[in-house]
Amino acid sequence: MQNKEQNTEEKIITAAKEIFIEKGLQGARMQEIADQAKINKALLHYYFRSKEKLFDAVFEASINDLFPKLSSKIDPSKSLDEVMAGIVSFYNKFLIENPFIPQFIFHEIWQHPEKLARFIREQNNFISNINELTKPIELGEIKTEYKSQHFIANILGMCIFPYLSRPIFQRLFFENQEDDYDQFLSERTEVILNVFNQLSKPEKK
Amino acid sequence: MQNKEQNTEEKIITAAKEIFIEKGLQGARMQEIADQAKINKALLHYYFRSKEKLFDAVFEASINDLFPKLSSKIDPSKSLDEVMAGIVSFYNKFLIENPFIPQFIFHEIWQHPEKLARFIREQNNFISNINELTKPIELGEIKTEYKSQHFIANILGMCIFPYLSRPIFQRLFFENQEDDYDQFLSERTEVILNVFNQLSKPEKK
DNA sequence: GTCTATATGCAGATAGAC
DNA sequence: GTCTATCTGCATATAGAC
């Protein structure tokens, strides 16, 4: 997992990310992180002062990887259809490569929601672009009588749920076969876009 | 929150549930739980021996409340339509009353998946009834070319996501208005069933 | 059963040599 | 920058009085 070319700080971030994601802020031990990074425990404090600051650094690195990419997909000059196709396929691609990110983000959602909300609001036009895009829903231009937040919740729920519930879902419905579950995940983009298409314009069927 | 009629053991379970749900197993402090229950810290150990055993007891009490009710809705003698309507509305009713349960369950999903899977498999016919019900999907009798697990993931994702993401979703899309979000949640049953109806039988539109 | 006081262990953090 | 050794505080857990 670790690149020999990484400097110490990067090695720590990489290792800490794995441990924090697996165990959470409270569950992780600095010793574990040090072991994982193959350095000494004291070095963690030398670089990041405290466990909490290290956690913050790791979390920021993670969302700084996600949000700019995600944000760029939400282009209000495109149609909702196009954007949706872009987002859903990006999401699934990103999540297949970073399957533990949702867990991580949900931890922050519950522990530091205000801080996270502030961060997201600071993302250039992120929220306003979403609102712009979902206007057709509010205006009743596409076939649904519900507010656009339902639309967003539906899409995000369908995208993220299989990653969040993997340990149990894979055991119960895939006889705990990793490969089968990976295959299942790879099909999600198509499935979700299909749902979306049936939803927004059933009259075209 | 606490009923004066509760005996000590029940008071502890009630208090511990609130604290564990809010802070997680590692984040919760026995002192906090004792304070919440308005008893002494030592009593926690008198009744439950250790923090972990207390957590297990609390978690078991929670899922023992959920699963029998949920399981009873999954009646394979009914049609998929009927069952779906029953489940989605039960889910949302249950989650409105127990909004923190998903968080709690997802903690266990990641920390002790095997244990949780075993528990669910032990629920009388739970899995086999689900498989029975989703057979029409596998057999292609309803209009979808995807395996039934996608169907389950879609429904569960749409049901659970708004509860899991509440702290951030409410802030970003509801100006942090509790009441508006409660209203939003109360609309979910209808929205999800509507999606489901469009999905399974678009030709009837 | 319920309390106060105490023991025990461990994790985060620091000091200081190299 | 990196290490070993050490300190400090705190959370779980126990002992023992009532």
PDB file of N, CA and C in Angstrom, chain A residues 169-175, chain B residues 71 74-78 80 83-84 87 120-121 123-139 141 147-152:
ATOM      1  N   PHE A 169     -24.313  -6.690   3.727  1.00  0.00           N
ATOM      2  CA  PHE A 169     -25.015  -6.999   2.476  1.00  0.00           C
ATOM      3  C   PHE A 169     -24.311  -8.130   1.734  1.00  0.00           C
ATOM      4  N   GLN A 170     -23.001  -8.040   1.703  1.00  0.00           N
ATOM      5  CA  GLN A 170     -22.222  -9.082   1.024  1.00  0.00           C
ATOM      6  C   GLN A 170     -22.409 -10.434   1.693  1.00  0.00           C
ATOM      7  N   ARG A 171     -22.440 -10.436   3.018  1.00  0.00           N
ATOM      8  CA  ARG A 171     -22.618 -11.707   3.729  1.00  0.00           C
ATOM      9  C   ARG A 171     -24.007 -12.295   3.513  1.00  0.00           C
ATOM     10  N   LEU A 172     -25.018 -11.446   3.569  1.00  0.00           N
ATOM     11  CA  LEU A 172     -26.389 -11.965   3.528  1.00  0.00           C
ATOM     12  C   LEU A 172     -26.860 -12.322   2.120  1.00  0.00           C
ATOM     13  N   PHE A 173     -26.422 -11.537   1.133  1.00  0.00           N
ATOM     14  CA  PHE A 173     -27.001 -11.716  -0.195  1.00  0.00           C
ATOM     15  C   PHE A 173     -26.011 -12.159  -1.261  1.00  0.00           C
ATOM     16  N   PHE A 174     -24.739 -12.278  -0.881  1.00  0.00           N
ATOM     17  CA  PHE A 174     -23.739 -12.711  -1.861  1.00  0.00           C
ATOM     18  C   PHE A 174     -22.843 -13.804  -1.302  1.00  0.00           C
ATOM     19  N   GLU A 175     -23.331 -14.506  -0.305  1.00  0.00           N
ATOM     20  CA  GLU A 175     -22.559 -15.588   0.327  1.00  0.00           C
ATOM     21  C   GLU A 175     -21.121 -15.170   0.628  1.00  0.00           C
TER      22      GLU A 175
ATOM     23  N   SER B  71     -39.575  -8.262  10.277  1.00  0.00           N
ATOM     24  CA  SER B  71     -39.732  -9.608   9.737  1.00  0.00           C
ATOM     25  C   SER B  71     -41.202  -9.929   9.479  1.00  0.00           C
ATOM     26  N   ILE B  74     -42.584  -8.974   6.123  1.00  0.00           N
ATOM     27  CA  ILE B  74     -42.122  -9.664   4.923  1.00  0.00           C
ATOM     28  C   ILE B  74     -42.841 -10.993   4.779  1.00  0.00           C
ATOM     29  N   ASP B  75     -44.069 -10.900   4.384  1.00  0.00           N
ATOM     30  CA  ASP B  75     -44.940 -12.066   4.311  1.00  0.00           C
ATOM     31  C   ASP B  75     -44.998 -12.559   2.862  1.00  0.00           C
ATOM     32  N   PRO B  76     -44.379 -13.712   2.595  1.00  0.00           N
ATOM     33  CA  PRO B  76     -44.249 -14.163   1.202  1.00  0.00           C
ATOM     34  C   PRO B  76     -45.577 -14.570   0.569  1.00  0.00           C
ATOM     35  N   SER B  77     -46.640 -14.648   1.382  1.00  0.00           N
ATOM     36  CA  SER B  77     -47.930 -14.996   0.778  1.00  0.00           C
ATOM     37  C   SER B  77     -48.580 -13.766   0.132  1.00  0.00           C
ATOM     38  N   LYS B  78     -48.038 -12.582   0.470  1.00  0.00           N
ATOM     39  CA  LYS B  78     -48.569 -11.368  -0.151  1.00  0.00           C
ATOM     40  C   LYS B  78     -47.783 -11.054  -1.426  1.00  0.00           C
ATOM     41  N   LEU B  80     -45.512  -8.695  -4.014  1.00  0.00           N
ATOM     42  CA  LEU B  80     -44.367  -7.803  -3.803  1.00  0.00           C
ATOM     43  C   LEU B  80     -44.846  -6.378  -3.563  1.00  0.00           C
ATOM     44  N   VAL B  83     -46.216  -6.025   0.025  1.00  0.00           N
ATOM     45  CA  VAL B  83     -45.141  -6.105   1.005  1.00  0.00           C
ATOM     46  C   VAL B  83     -44.313  -4.829   0.981  1.00  0.00           C
ATOM     47  N   MET B  84     -44.015  -4.378  -0.235  1.00  0.00           N
ATOM     48  CA  MET B  84     -43.183  -3.183  -0.374  1.00  0.00           C
ATOM     49  C   MET B  84     -43.851  -1.987   0.301  1.00  0.00           C
ATOM     50  N   ILE B  87     -43.488  -2.461   4.020  1.00  0.00           N
ATOM     51  CA  ILE B  87     -42.131  -2.278   4.539  1.00  0.00           C
ATOM     52  C   ILE B  87     -41.702  -0.823   4.523  1.00  0.00           C
ATOM     53  N   ILE B 120     -28.949 -11.890  12.169  1.00  0.00           N
ATOM     54  CA  ILE B 120     -30.011 -11.718  11.176  1.00  0.00           C
ATOM     55  C   ILE B 120     -30.422 -13.049  10.569  1.00  0.00           C
ATOM     56  N   ARG B 121     -29.430 -13.903  10.319  1.00  0.00           N
ATOM     57  CA  ARG B 121     -29.754 -15.221   9.764  1.00  0.00           C
ATOM     58  C   ARG B 121     -30.628 -16.026  10.718  1.00  0.00           C
ATOM     59  N   GLN B 123     -32.971 -14.842  12.480  1.00  0.00           N
ATOM     60  CA  GLN B 123     -34.344 -14.347  12.474  1.00  0.00           C
ATOM     61  C   GLN B 123     -35.175 -15.244  11.567  1.00  0.00           C
ATOM     62  N   ASN B 124     -36.162 -15.832  12.185  1.00  0.00           N
ATOM     63  CA  ASN B 124     -37.037 -16.783  11.509  1.00  0.00           C
ATOM     64  C   ASN B 124     -37.384 -16.437  10.051  1.00  0.00           C
ATOM     65  N   ASN B 125     -36.827 -17.158   9.105  1.00  0.00           N
ATOM     66  CA  ASN B 125     -37.227 -17.019   7.706  1.00  0.00           C
ATOM     67  C   ASN B 125     -36.973 -15.648   7.101  1.00  0.00           C
ATOM     68  N   PHE B 126     -36.243 -14.815   7.796  1.00  0.00           N
ATOM     69  CA  PHE B 126     -36.083 -13.439   7.334  1.00  0.00           C
ATOM     70  C   PHE B 126     -35.490 -13.390   5.922  1.00  0.00           C
ATOM     71  N   ILE B 127     -34.333 -14.014   5.774  1.00  0.00           N
ATOM     72  CA  ILE B 127     -33.645 -13.985   4.483  1.00  0.00           C
ATOM     73  C   ILE B 127     -34.404 -14.787   3.422  1.00  0.00           C
ATOM     74  N   SER B 128     -34.875 -15.960   3.832  1.00  0.00           N
ATOM     75  CA  SER B 128     -35.555 -16.798   2.837  1.00  0.00           C
ATOM     76  C   SER B 128     -36.839 -16.129   2.351  1.00  0.00           C
ATOM     77  N   ASN B 129     -37.527 -15.412   3.233  1.00  0.00           N
ATOM     78  CA  ASN B 129     -38.723 -14.698   2.800  1.00  0.00           C
ATOM     79  C   ASN B 129     -38.394 -13.564   1.824  1.00  0.00           C
ATOM     80  N   ILE B 130     -37.286 -12.901   2.076  1.00  0.00           N
ATOM     81  CA  ILE B 130     -36.859 -11.854   1.136  1.00  0.00           C
ATOM     82  C   ILE B 130     -36.581 -12.467  -0.231  1.00  0.00           C
ATOM     83  N   ASN B 131     -35.857 -13.570  -0.209  1.00  0.00           N
ATOM     84  CA  ASN B 131     -35.539 -14.221  -1.482  1.00  0.00           C
ATOM     85  C   ASN B 131     -36.795 -14.681  -2.212  1.00  0.00           C
ATOM     86  N   GLU B 132     -37.721 -15.202  -1.441  1.00  0.00           N
ATOM     87  CA  GLU B 132     -39.001 -15.636  -1.999  1.00  0.00           C
ATOM     88  C   GLU B 132     -39.706 -14.471  -2.690  1.00  0.00           C
ATOM     89  N   LEU B 133     -39.725 -13.351  -1.978  1.00  0.00           N
ATOM     90  CA  LEU B 133     -40.447 -12.178  -2.467  1.00  0.00           C
ATOM     91  C   LEU B 133     -39.838 -11.568  -3.726  1.00  0.00           C
ATOM     92  N   THR B 134     -38.505 -11.616  -3.786  1.00  0.00           N
ATOM     93  CA  THR B 134     -37.839 -10.966  -4.911  1.00  0.00           C
ATOM     94  C   THR B 134     -37.691 -11.902  -6.104  1.00  0.00           C
ATOM     95  N   LYS B 135     -38.216 -13.096  -5.974  1.00  0.00           N
ATOM     96  CA  LYS B 135     -38.164 -14.037  -7.085  1.00  0.00           C
ATOM     97  C   LYS B 135     -38.733 -13.469  -8.392  1.00  0.00           C
ATOM     98  N   PRO B 136     -39.882 -12.782  -8.329  1.00  0.00           N
ATOM     99  CA  PRO B 136     -40.431 -12.213  -9.560  1.00  0.00           C
ATOM    100  C   PRO B 136     -39.418 -11.353 -10.312  1.00  0.00           C
ATOM    101  N   ILE B 137     -38.530 -10.718  -9.541  1.00  0.00           N
ATOM    102  CA  ILE B 137     -37.507  -9.896 -10.189  1.00  0.00           C
ATOM    103  C   ILE B 137     -36.495 -10.778 -10.902  1.00  0.00           C
ATOM    104  N   GLU B 138     -36.020 -11.807 -10.198  1.00  0.00           N
ATOM    105  CA  GLU B 138     -35.057 -12.727 -10.805  1.00  0.00           C
ATOM    106  C   GLU B 138     -35.641 -13.385 -12.051  1.00  0.00           C
ATOM    107  N   LEU B 139     -36.919 -13.697 -11.982  1.00  0.00           N
ATOM    108  CA  LEU B 139     -37.554 -14.406 -13.085  1.00  0.00           C
ATOM    109  C   LEU B 139     -37.942 -13.479 -14.241  1.00  0.00           C
ATOM    110  N   GLU B 141     -40.249 -11.287 -14.194  1.00  0.00           N
ATOM    111  CA  GLU B 141     -41.682 -11.055 -14.275  1.00  0.00           C
ATOM    112  C   GLU B 141     -42.053  -9.594 -14.075  1.00  0.00           C
ATOM    113  N   LYS B 147     -30.387  -7.867 -11.264  1.00  0.00           N
ATOM    114  CA  LYS B 147     -30.639  -8.820 -10.184  1.00  0.00           C
ATOM    115  C   LYS B 147     -31.336  -8.142  -9.007  1.00  0.00           C
ATOM    116  N   SER B 148     -32.015  -8.975  -8.231  1.00  0.00           N
ATOM    117  CA  SER B 148     -32.907  -8.448  -7.192  1.00  0.00           C
ATOM    118  C   SER B 148     -32.158  -7.679  -6.100  1.00  0.00           C
ATOM    119  N   GLN B 149     -30.876  -7.964  -5.916  1.00  0.00           N
ATOM    120  CA  GLN B 149     -30.128  -7.226  -4.898  1.00  0.00           C
ATOM    121  C   GLN B 149     -30.093  -5.736  -5.192  1.00  0.00           C
ATOM    122  N   HIS B 150     -30.118  -5.396  -6.471  1.00  0.00           N
ATOM    123  CA  HIS B 150     -30.148  -3.970  -6.816  1.00  0.00           C
ATOM    124  C   HIS B 150     -31.427  -3.328  -6.318  1.00  0.00           C
ATOM    125  N   PHE B 151     -32.484  -4.069  -6.485  1.00  0.00           N
ATOM    126  CA  PHE B 151     -33.785  -3.611  -6.026  1.00  0.00           C
ATOM    127  C   PHE B 151     -33.766  -3.342  -4.517  1.00  0.00           C
ATOM    128  N   ILE B 152     -33.231  -4.294  -3.772  1.00  0.00           N
ATOM    129  CA  ILE B 152     -33.148  -4.146  -2.310  1.00  0.00           C
ATOM    130  C   ILE B 152     -32.269  -2.956  -1.937  1.00  0.00           C
TER     131      ILE B 152
END
